[in-house]
Amino acid sequence: DNVPLAGILFFFGILMSIGVLDKSGLLKQLAEYLDNTLPNQDIIATVIGLASALIDNVPLVAATMGMYDLADFGTDDKLWQLIALCAGTGGSILVIGSASGVALMGLEKVDFLWYAKKVSLGATIGYFAGIATYLGQYAVLNGGLLNGIVPQAVAAVDVAQSSGMIM
């Protein structure tokens, strides 16, 4: 009876915008830049998840689908699994990163700074713990825990140090 037309039009507009970015080749260029700048796909998925703290995960994942071809990365590839985890949980780091967070602000009158002080640190710890758990599980199930996780952790620390996130 009561169809939320504004919401439907909002997501339709976002998906059309992503389609334009895809057809123009900008998403492929972004994927190439990330591939050339960051040391591996796991860190790329982690960065995409961190971006979901600022950008809603629906358009972000739609854009990612235009960046990485399903011919190269199948539907059950580790990259897509990690992007789903990262985009889904990364949006909780900031209250504005998800539709549910924005609804929380409106319905419960939660303030951005209150959320940042009370929730963001725990959400960030949970975000990275979830990634570590997924990567650990993946390494155990696919062999090579020491060959898979340790070099990636070292690479992640190097990237964080070079970007100034860790002193």
mmCIF file of C-alpha atoms in Angstrom:
data_model
loop_
_atom_site.group_PDB
_atom_site.id
_atom_site.type_symbol
_atom_site.label_atom_id
_atom_site.label_comp_id
_atom_site.label_asym_id
_atom_site.label_seq_id
_atom_site.Cartn_x
_atom_site.Cartn_y
_atom_site.Cartn_z
ATOM 1 C CA ASP A 1 0.000 0.000 0.000
ATOM 2 C CA ASN A 2 2.540 2.549 1.159
ATOM 3 C CA VAL A 3 5.576 2.152 -1.134
ATOM 4 C CA PRO A 4 8.585 4.211 0.017
ATOM 5 C CA LEU A 5 9.020 5.912 -3.349
ATOM 6 C CA ALA A 6 11.731 8.305 -2.125
ATOM 7 C CA GLY A 7 13.908 5.395 -0.964
ATOM 8 C CA ILE A 8 13.412 3.500 -4.202
ATOM 9 C CA LEU A 9 14.310 6.562 -6.266
ATOM 10 C CA PHE A 10 17.356 7.224 -4.054
ATOM 11 C CA PHE A 11 18.806 3.746 -4.635
ATOM 12 C CA PHE A 12 17.817 3.813 -8.310
ATOM 13 C CA GLY A 13 19.737 7.090 -8.685
ATOM 14 C CA ILE A 14 22.768 5.684 -6.870
ATOM 15 C CA LEU A 15 22.827 2.558 -9.011
ATOM 16 C CA MET A 16 22.479 4.638 -12.182
ATOM 17 C CA SER A 17 25.397 6.821 -11.056
ATOM 18 C CA ILE A 18 27.503 3.720 -10.416
ATOM 19 C CA GLY A 19 26.540 2.482 -13.894
ATOM 20 C CA VAL A 20 27.807 5.721 -15.427
ATOM 21 C CA LEU A 21 31.092 5.452 -13.502
ATOM 22 C CA ASP A 22 31.419 1.857 -14.680
ATOM 23 C CA LYS A 23 30.703 2.629 -18.350
ATOM 24 C CA SER A 24 33.115 5.569 -18.297
ATOM 25 C CA GLY A 25 35.914 3.271 -17.130
ATOM 26 C CA LEU A 26 36.542 5.160 -13.894
ATOM 27 C CA LEU A 27 35.809 2.150 -11.693
ATOM 28 C CA LYS A 28 38.307 0.011 -13.602
ATOM 29 C CA GLN A 29 40.886 2.783 -13.255
ATOM 30 C CA LEU A 30 40.231 2.898 -9.506
ATOM 31 C CA ALA A 31 40.647 -0.882 -9.296
ATOM 32 C CA GLU A 32 43.949 -0.659 -11.183
ATOM 33 C CA TYR A 33 45.127 2.133 -8.880
ATOM 34 C CA LEU A 34 44.256 0.098 -5.774
ATOM 35 C CA ASP A 35 45.919 -3.007 -7.227
ATOM 36 C CA ASN A 36 49.088 -1.038 -7.990
ATOM 37 C CA THR A 37 49.147 0.911 -4.704
ATOM 38 C CA LEU A 38 48.121 -1.633 -2.086
ATOM 39 C CA PRO A 39 50.053 -4.873 -1.600
ATOM 40 C CA ASN A 40 47.195 -7.388 -1.858
ATOM 41 C CA GLN A 41 43.463 -7.993 -2.285
ATOM 42 C CA ASP A 42 42.869 -8.453 1.452
ATOM 43 C CA ILE A 43 44.082 -4.933 2.198
ATOM 44 C CA ILE A 44 42.041 -3.581 -0.725
ATOM 45 C CA ALA A 45 38.892 -5.175 0.734
ATOM 46 C CA THR A 46 39.809 -3.749 4.155
ATOM 47 C CA VAL A 47 40.168 -0.247 2.687
ATOM 48 C CA ILE A 48 36.844 -0.624 0.866
ATOM 49 C CA GLY A 49 35.272 -1.590 4.189
ATOM 50 C CA LEU A 50 36.762 1.456 5.896
ATOM 51 C CA ALA A 51 35.303 3.577 3.111
ATOM 52 C CA SER A 52 31.896 2.154 4.002
ATOM 53 C CA ALA A 53 32.139 4.054 7.290
ATOM 54 C CA LEU A 54 31.567 7.182 5.173
ATOM 55 C CA ILE A 55 29.686 5.786 2.164
ATOM 56 C CA ASP A 56 26.637 3.535 2.430
ATOM 57 C CA ASN A 57 27.571 -0.069 1.645
ATOM 58 C CA VAL A 58 24.972 -0.573 -1.136
ATOM 59 C CA PRO A 59 26.518 1.918 -3.580
ATOM 60 C CA LEU A 60 29.999 0.997 -2.402
ATOM 61 C CA VAL A 61 29.532 -2.702 -3.162
ATOM 62 C CA ALA A 62 27.788 -1.847 -6.429
ATOM 63 C CA ALA A 63 30.833 0.231 -7.381
ATOM 64 C CA THR A 64 33.155 -2.594 -6.343
ATOM 65 C CA MET A 65 31.245 -4.965 -8.612
ATOM 66 C CA GLY A 66 32.140 -2.628 -11.473
ATOM 67 C CA MET A 67 35.784 -2.558 -10.386
ATOM 68 C CA TYR A 68 36.453 -6.291 -10.234
ATOM 69 C CA ASP A 69 35.168 -8.549 -13.014
ATOM 70 C CA LEU A 70 33.335 -11.749 -12.120
ATOM 71 C CA ALA A 71 35.357 -13.483 -14.854
ATOM 72 C CA ASP A 72 38.512 -12.816 -12.817
ATOM 73 C CA PHE A 73 36.969 -13.240 -9.367
ATOM 74 C CA GLY A 74 34.157 -15.815 -9.251
ATOM 75 C CA THR A 75 31.029 -15.281 -7.180
ATOM 76 C CA ASP A 76 32.424 -17.311 -4.261
ATOM 77 C CA ASP A 77 35.944 -15.878 -4.457
ATOM 78 C CA LYS A 78 37.760 -14.863 -1.291
ATOM 79 C CA LEU A 79 37.733 -11.229 -2.495
ATOM 80 C CA TRP A 80 33.916 -11.061 -2.605
ATOM 81 C CA GLN A 81 33.572 -12.812 0.737
ATOM 82 C CA LEU A 82 35.940 -10.341 2.351
ATOM 83 C CA ILE A 83 34.303 -7.341 0.649
ATOM 84 C CA ALA A 84 30.915 -8.506 1.947
ATOM 85 C CA LEU A 85 32.309 -8.783 5.469
ATOM 86 C CA CYS A 86 34.189 -5.482 5.308
ATOM 87 C CA ALA A 87 31.484 -3.389 3.646
ATOM 88 C CA GLY A 88 28.800 -4.844 5.900
ATOM 89 C CA THR A 89 30.642 -4.233 9.164
ATOM 90 C CA GLY A 90 32.742 -1.200 8.225
ATOM 91 C CA GLY A 91 29.591 0.891 7.925
ATOM 92 C CA SER A 92 29.124 0.602 11.680
ATOM 93 C CA ILE A 93 32.384 2.379 12.494
ATOM 94 C CA LEU A 94 30.662 5.739 12.009
ATOM 95 C CA VAL A 95 26.941 6.283 12.500
ATOM 96 C CA ILE A 96 26.635 7.824 9.026
ATOM 97 C CA GLY A 97 28.076 4.729 7.313
ATOM 98 C CA SER A 98 24.866 2.758 7.118
ATOM 99 C CA ALA A 99 21.170 3.269 6.600
ATOM 100 C CA SER A 100 20.525 1.734 10.021
ATOM 101 C CA GLY A 101 22.918 4.235 11.608
ATOM 102 C CA VAL A 102 21.159 7.142 9.950
ATOM 103 C CA ALA A 103 17.823 5.697 11.131
ATOM 104 C CA LEU A 104 19.273 5.446 14.660
ATOM 105 C CA MET A 105 20.184 9.127 14.505
ATOM 106 C CA GLY A 106 16.671 10.047 13.446
ATOM 107 C CA LEU A 107 14.619 7.731 15.632
ATOM 108 C CA GLU A 108 16.674 7.754 18.820
ATOM 109 C CA LYS A 109 18.171 11.235 18.378
ATOM 110 C CA VAL A 110 21.688 9.812 18.581
ATOM 111 C CA ASP A 111 24.284 12.482 17.923
ATOM 112 C CA PHE A 112 27.319 11.852 15.642
ATOM 113 C CA LEU A 113 29.821 12.775 18.372
ATOM 114 C CA TRP A 114 28.068 10.638 20.994
ATOM 115 C CA TYR A 115 28.266 7.653 18.649
ATOM 116 C CA ALA A 116 31.904 8.391 17.838
ATOM 117 C CA LYS A 117 32.789 8.525 21.543
ATOM 118 C CA LYS A 118 30.707 5.562 22.731
ATOM 119 C CA VAL A 119 30.550 3.126 19.802
ATOM 120 C CA SER A 120 33.159 3.800 17.109
ATOM 121 C CA LEU A 121 36.167 2.375 18.958
ATOM 122 C CA GLY A 122 34.377 -0.888 19.735
ATOM 123 C CA ALA A 123 33.044 -1.092 16.192
ATOM 124 C CA THR A 124 36.561 -0.548 14.809
ATOM 125 C CA ILE A 125 38.031 -3.238 17.066
ATOM 126 C CA GLY A 126 35.248 -5.603 16.043
ATOM 127 C CA TYR A 127 35.828 -4.731 12.380
ATOM 128 C CA PHE A 128 39.507 -5.661 12.469
ATOM 129 C CA ALA A 129 38.860 -8.695 14.700
ATOM 130 C CA GLY A 130 36.323 -9.947 12.161
ATOM 131 C CA ILE A 131 38.809 -9.547 9.317
ATOM 132 C CA ALA A 132 41.537 -11.312 11.312
ATOM 133 C CA THR A 133 39.150 -14.147 12.152
ATOM 134 C CA TYR A 134 38.069 -14.531 8.528
ATOM 135 C CA LEU A 135 41.660 -14.518 7.246
ATOM 136 C CA GLY A 136 42.750 -16.964 9.951
ATOM 137 C CA GLN A 137 39.871 -19.292 9.159
ATOM 138 C CA TYR A 138 40.557 -19.027 5.436
ATOM 139 C CA ALA A 139 44.239 -19.798 5.965
ATOM 140 C CA VAL A 140 43.494 -22.821 8.166
ATOM 141 C CA LEU A 141 40.902 -24.206 5.761
ATOM 142 C CA ASN A 142 43.108 -23.638 2.708
ATOM 143 C CA GLY A 143 46.470 -24.529 4.252
ATOM 144 C CA GLY A 144 49.370 -22.270 4.985
ATOM 145 C CA LEU A 145 48.498 -20.238 8.070
ATOM 146 C CA LEU A 146 52.040 -18.925 8.372
ATOM 147 C CA ASN A 147 52.407 -18.465 4.618
ATOM 148 C CA GLY A 148 49.105 -16.581 4.319
ATOM 149 C CA ILE A 149 48.518 -14.446 7.397
ATOM 150 C CA VAL A 150 51.944 -13.350 8.629
ATOM 151 C CA PRO A 151 53.149 -11.708 5.367
ATOM 152 C CA GLN A 152 49.785 -9.947 4.993
ATOM 153 C CA ALA A 153 49.890 -8.666 8.562
ATOM 154 C CA VAL A 154 53.409 -7.333 8.013
ATOM 155 C CA ALA A 155 52.305 -5.683 4.754
ATOM 156 C CA ALA A 156 49.289 -4.121 6.514
ATOM 157 C CA VAL A 157 51.519 -2.665 9.230
ATOM 158 C CA ASP A 158 53.910 -1.305 6.586
ATOM 159 C CA VAL A 159 51.025 0.380 4.736
ATOM 160 C CA ALA A 160 49.668 1.831 7.995
ATOM 161 C CA GLN A 161 53.103 3.149 8.968
ATOM 162 C CA SER A 162 53.791 4.687 5.566
ATOM 163 C CA SER A 163 50.415 6.428 5.581
ATOM 164 C CA GLY A 164 51.065 7.880 9.037
ATOM 165 C CA MET A 165 48.292 5.911 10.776
ATOM 166 C CA ILE A 166 50.877 4.213 13.039
ATOM 167 C CA MET A 167 53.927 5.982 14.326
#
